[in-house]
Amino acid sequence: MCASILDYVASTAPSADVVIAPYFVQRSRDPVDWVTESMSCAQTLQDEIVRRREPRTVWAAAAVTEAALIANLHSIAAALRASPTPVLYLLIRTAQASSTPLGDVETLEAMRTLIGQVASAGIAVVVGRRYSSGLVLGALGAAGWSVGASSLLQNFTYRSHSGGGGSQRRDWYYVPTLLNSITLNTRAGLLAGGHLTNDLAPSTPYAQAILPPGHPPITQCPAEGRPDLFRHNTLVMRQQAAALSAGGPAGMHASVRTATAGAQTRYAGLPVVTPEEAGGFLDAWAAVL
């Protein structure tokens, strides 16, 4: 399996300098066994790269549910400290919808403890698919985070082998001052009501291409414009993360705490939005910060 992954990387992304090791999804068995197996897989991938003399760095990877994490926190942390690589890519599956920022105090506290215990072994933790939740996790010690291919994925979910289907997709627009995304339909409604006019202005060339200043706001992004919407969201969040982390770990903690309080104030002045777009998660962020 590891050899086939390296073959795929060599054929599709030969300049890639980092390869995330395969990992196993914890289901019914002891979650620590799955983590141990994932660390073993990372070692196998590392050995194969050395054998091939490829100039690539390996990141170990692991995936657990929030329930397993909370129930087996210290044993999972011990297993992760056996990582054969200096970077760990960590996926946590939560009970929340994928389109909502992580807002459970117990889960955030457990992730803070896990990140700290793994970091104490000299291993940097990068949390996967966390979107804006990465900001609070960065303030709690994470070295970085990913946002997923569509610039939104905020949860780890098992791969579905069933057929497709479902309702029409919604187009999300990241608003840094809310620390959250809203739909383009909600954005149009807020602008019509005179809310957050400056905060909702398209601030990147990508957003300006699909949301031209001076034109009526759209409620749905055309298919050809979605890549620009994803790029806008990713770029704005990257800029925000860089600004909030400029003062180092201690400075980021203080900056995210201030940003959280500011977002709570802005939400307090908004009309009712959908649960996924609401700011309830900020209470949990304030509690752990």
Short mmCIF file of N, CA, C and O in Angstrom, two decimals, residues 179-240:
data_model
loop_
_atom_site.label_atom_id
_atom_site.label_comp_id
_atom_site.label_asym_id
_atom_site.label_seq_id
_atom_site.Cartn_x
_atom_site.Cartn_y
_atom_site.Cartn_z
N LEU A 179 -15.35 34.82 12.32
CA LEU A 179 -14.64 33.56 12.50
C LEU A 179 -15.46 32.38 11.99
O LEU A 179 -15.35 31.26 12.48
N ASN A 180 -16.25 32.64 10.98
CA ASN A 180 -17.17 31.63 10.48
C ASN A 180 -17.54 31.97 9.04
O ASN A 180 -17.27 33.07 8.56
N SER A 181 -18.17 31.03 8.38
CA SER A 181 -18.67 31.25 7.03
C SER A 181 -20.18 31.38 7.04
O SER A 181 -20.86 30.81 7.89
N ILE A 182 -20.68 32.15 6.09
CA ILE A 182 -22.12 32.27 5.87
C ILE A 182 -22.38 31.93 4.41
O ILE A 182 -21.47 31.97 3.58
N THR A 183 -23.61 31.61 4.08
CA THR A 183 -23.93 31.33 2.69
C THR A 183 -24.02 32.63 1.91
O THR A 183 -24.23 33.72 2.48
N LEU A 184 -23.86 32.52 0.61
CA LEU A 184 -24.01 33.72 -0.23
C LEU A 184 -25.42 34.28 -0.12
O LEU A 184 -25.62 35.50 -0.23
N ASN A 185 -26.38 33.42 0.11
CA ASN A 185 -27.76 33.89 0.27
C ASN A 185 -27.89 34.74 1.54
O ASN A 185 -28.51 35.81 1.52
N THR A 186 -27.29 34.28 2.64
CA THR A 186 -27.31 35.06 3.88
C THR A 186 -26.52 36.35 3.70
O THR A 186 -26.93 37.41 4.19
N ARG A 187 -25.40 36.28 3.00
CA ARG A 187 -24.60 37.49 2.75
C ARG A 187 -25.43 38.54 2.03
O ARG A 187 -25.42 39.72 2.38
N ALA A 188 -26.18 38.11 1.02
CA ALA A 188 -27.01 39.05 0.27
C ALA A 188 -28.06 39.68 1.18
O ALA A 188 -28.33 40.88 1.10
N GLY A 189 -28.67 38.87 2.06
CA GLY A 189 -29.67 39.39 2.97
C GLY A 189 -29.10 40.39 3.97
O GLY A 189 -29.73 41.40 4.27
N LEU A 190 -27.90 40.10 4.49
CA LEU A 190 -27.28 41.01 5.44
C LEU A 190 -26.93 42.34 4.78
O LEU A 190 -27.13 43.41 5.36
N LEU A 191 -26.40 42.27 3.57
CA LEU A 191 -26.07 43.51 2.86
C LEU A 191 -27.33 44.33 2.58
O LEU A 191 -27.33 45.55 2.70
N ALA A 192 -28.42 43.64 2.21
CA ALA A 192 -29.67 44.35 1.95
C ALA A 192 -30.19 45.05 3.19
O ALA A 192 -30.83 46.11 3.11
N GLY A 193 -29.89 44.46 4.37
CA GLY A 193 -30.33 45.06 5.63
C GLY A 193 -29.33 46.03 6.23
O GLY A 193 -29.55 46.54 7.33
N GLY A 194 -28.24 46.27 5.53
CA GLY A 194 -27.22 47.20 6.02
C GLY A 194 -26.34 46.66 7.11
O GLY A 194 -25.74 47.44 7.86
N HIS A 195 -26.20 45.33 7.19
CA HIS A 195 -25.39 44.71 8.25
C HIS A 195 -24.00 44.35 7.72
O HIS A 195 -23.86 43.82 6.62
N LEU A 196 -22.96 44.62 8.52
CA LEU A 196 -21.59 44.18 8.23
C LEU A 196 -21.13 44.55 6.83
O LEU A 196 -20.42 43.78 6.17
N THR A 197 -21.50 45.72 6.38
CA THR A 197 -21.20 46.11 5.00
C THR A 197 -19.71 46.02 4.70
O THR A 197 -19.30 45.46 3.67
N ASN A 198 -18.88 46.54 5.58
CA ASN A 198 -17.43 46.50 5.34
C ASN A 198 -16.88 45.09 5.48
O ASN A 198 -16.01 44.67 4.72
N ASP A 199 -17.39 44.35 6.45
CA ASP A 199 -16.89 42.99 6.69
C ASP A 199 -17.20 42.06 5.52
O ASP A 199 -16.48 41.08 5.30
N LEU A 200 -18.27 42.32 4.81
CA LEU A 200 -18.71 41.42 3.73
C LEU A 200 -18.19 41.84 2.36
O LEU A 200 -18.45 41.17 1.37
N ALA A 201 -17.44 42.92 2.29
CA ALA A 201 -16.91 43.38 1.01
C ALA A 201 -15.90 42.37 0.46
O ALA A 201 -15.11 41.81 1.23
N PRO A 202 -15.91 42.12 -0.84
CA PRO A 202 -14.93 41.20 -1.43
C PRO A 202 -13.52 41.77 -1.32
O PRO A 202 -13.23 42.81 -1.91
N SER A 203 -12.66 41.11 -0.58
CA SER A 203 -11.35 41.67 -0.25
C SER A 203 -10.21 41.07 -1.05
O SER A 203 -9.06 41.45 -0.85
N THR A 204 -10.50 40.14 -1.93
CA THR A 204 -9.45 39.53 -2.74
C THR A 204 -9.86 39.59 -4.21
O THR A 204 -11.06 39.69 -4.53
N PRO A 205 -8.91 39.48 -5.12
CA PRO A 205 -9.26 39.44 -6.55
C PRO A 205 -10.19 38.28 -6.89
O PRO A 205 -11.02 38.40 -7.80
N TYR A 206 -10.06 37.17 -6.16
CA TYR A 206 -10.91 36.01 -6.43
C TYR A 206 -12.38 36.34 -6.13
O TYR A 206 -13.28 36.02 -6.90
N ALA A 207 -12.62 36.97 -4.98
CA ALA A 207 -13.98 37.33 -4.62
C ALA A 207 -14.52 38.41 -5.54
O ALA A 207 -15.71 38.40 -5.92
N GLN A 208 -13.69 39.35 -5.91
CA GLN A 208 -14.13 40.44 -6.79
C GLN A 208 -14.52 39.92 -8.17
O GLN A 208 -15.36 40.52 -8.85
N ALA A 209 -13.94 38.78 -8.56
CA ALA A 209 -14.28 38.21 -9.87
C ALA A 209 -15.69 37.66 -9.91
O ALA A 209 -16.35 37.68 -10.96
N ILE A 210 -16.20 37.19 -8.76
CA ILE A 210 -17.55 36.63 -8.73
C ILE A 210 -18.55 37.53 -8.00
O ILE A 210 -19.76 37.34 -8.12
N LEU A 211 -18.02 38.49 -7.23
CA LEU A 211 -18.87 39.43 -6.49
C LEU A 211 -18.42 40.85 -6.82
O LEU A 211 -17.88 41.55 -5.96
N PRO A 212 -18.62 41.30 -8.04
CA PRO A 212 -18.10 42.61 -8.45
C PRO A 212 -18.65 43.73 -7.57
O PRO A 212 -19.87 43.81 -7.35
N PRO A 213 -17.78 44.59 -7.03
CA PRO A 213 -18.25 45.73 -6.23
C PRO A 213 -19.20 46.59 -7.06
O PRO A 213 -18.99 46.82 -8.25
N GLY A 214 -20.28 47.04 -6.44
CA GLY A 214 -21.24 47.88 -7.13
C GLY A 214 -22.35 47.12 -7.81
O GLY A 214 -23.32 47.73 -8.29
N HIS A 215 -22.24 45.79 -7.88
CA HIS A 215 -23.28 44.97 -8.48
C HIS A 215 -24.15 44.36 -7.38
O HIS A 215 -23.70 44.15 -6.27
N PRO A 216 -25.40 44.04 -7.70
CA PRO A 216 -26.26 43.38 -6.70
C PRO A 216 -25.62 42.08 -6.24
O PRO A 216 -25.08 41.33 -7.06
N PRO A 217 -25.63 41.77 -4.95
CA PRO A 217 -25.01 40.53 -4.46
C PRO A 217 -25.74 39.30 -4.98
O PRO A 217 -26.97 39.30 -5.09
N ILE A 218 -24.98 38.28 -5.32
CA ILE A 218 -25.58 37.05 -5.80
C ILE A 218 -25.91 36.15 -4.63
O ILE A 218 -25.33 36.26 -3.55
N THR A 219 -26.87 35.25 -4.83
CA THR A 219 -27.27 34.32 -3.78
C THR A 219 -26.75 32.91 -4.03
O THR A 219 -26.85 32.06 -3.15
N GLN A 220 -26.23 32.68 -5.22
CA GLN A 220 -25.66 31.37 -5.54
C GLN A 220 -24.53 31.58 -6.53
O GLN A 220 -24.64 32.37 -7.47
N CYS A 221 -23.44 30.87 -6.30
CA CYS A 221 -22.26 31.03 -7.15
C CYS A 221 -22.39 30.15 -8.39
O CYS A 221 -22.74 28.96 -8.28
N PRO A 222 -22.12 30.69 -9.57
CA PRO A 222 -22.11 29.83 -10.75
C PRO A 222 -21.01 28.78 -10.64
O PRO A 222 -19.99 29.01 -9.99
N ALA A 223 -21.22 27.64 -11.23
CA ALA A 223 -20.27 26.53 -11.10
C ALA A 223 -18.85 26.94 -11.48
O ALA A 223 -17.89 26.57 -10.80
N GLU A 224 -18.73 27.74 -12.52
CA GLU A 224 -17.39 28.13 -12.96
C GLU A 224 -16.72 29.10 -11.99
O GLU A 224 -15.50 29.30 -12.03
N GLY A 225 -17.51 29.71 -11.09
CA GLY A 225 -16.94 30.65 -10.13
C GLY A 225 -16.54 30.02 -8.81
O GLY A 225 -15.88 30.66 -7.99
N ARG A 226 -16.93 28.76 -8.58
CA ARG A 226 -16.66 28.13 -7.28
C ARG A 226 -15.17 28.02 -6.96
O ARG A 226 -14.78 28.25 -5.82
N PRO A 227 -14.33 27.67 -7.92
CA PRO A 227 -12.89 27.64 -7.57
C PRO A 227 -12.39 28.98 -7.03
O PRO A 227 -11.59 29.01 -6.10
N ASP A 228 -12.89 30.09 -7.60
CA ASP A 228 -12.48 31.40 -7.10
C ASP A 228 -13.02 31.64 -5.70
O ASP A 228 -12.35 32.26 -4.86
N LEU A 229 -14.23 31.15 -5.43
CA LEU A 229 -14.80 31.30 -4.08
C LEU A 229 -13.95 30.51 -3.07
O LEU A 229 -13.64 31.01 -1.99
N PHE A 230 -13.56 29.29 -3.44
CA PHE A 230 -12.71 28.48 -2.56
C PHE A 230 -11.37 29.18 -2.33
O PHE A 230 -10.86 29.23 -1.21
N ARG A 231 -10.80 29.72 -3.41
CA ARG A 231 -9.50 30.39 -3.29
C ARG A 231 -9.61 31.62 -2.40
O ARG A 231 -8.71 31.91 -1.60
N HIS A 232 -10.71 32.36 -2.55
CA HIS A 232 -10.91 33.53 -1.69
C HIS A 232 -10.95 33.12 -0.22
O HIS A 232 -10.26 33.70 0.62
N ASN A 233 -11.76 32.12 0.09
CA ASN A 233 -11.90 31.69 1.48
C ASN A 233 -10.56 31.24 2.06
O ASN A 233 -10.20 31.59 3.19
N THR A 234 -9.82 30.46 1.28
CA THR A 234 -8.53 29.96 1.76
C THR A 234 -7.54 31.10 1.96
O THR A 234 -6.82 31.14 2.97
N LEU A 235 -7.48 32.02 1.00
CA LEU A 235 -6.53 33.13 1.09
C LEU A 235 -6.86 34.04 2.28
O LEU A 235 -5.96 34.43 3.04
N VAL A 236 -8.13 34.37 2.46
CA VAL A 236 -8.52 35.25 3.57
C VAL A 236 -8.19 34.60 4.91
O VAL A 236 -7.68 35.24 5.84
N MET A 237 -8.47 33.30 5.03
CA MET A 237 -8.17 32.62 6.28
C MET A 237 -6.66 32.54 6.50
O MET A 237 -6.18 32.68 7.63
N ARG A 238 -5.92 32.31 5.43
CA ARG A 238 -4.46 32.27 5.56
C ARG A 238 -3.92 33.62 6.04
O ARG A 238 -3.04 33.69 6.90
N GLN A 239 -4.46 34.70 5.47
CA GLN A 239 -4.04 36.03 5.88
C GLN A 239 -4.39 36.28 7.34
O GLN A 239 -3.60 36.85 8.11
N GLN A 240 -5.59 35.85 7.74
CA GLN A 240 -6.01 36.04 9.13
C GLN A 240 -5.13 35.23 10.08
O GLN A 240 -4.71 35.73 11.13
#
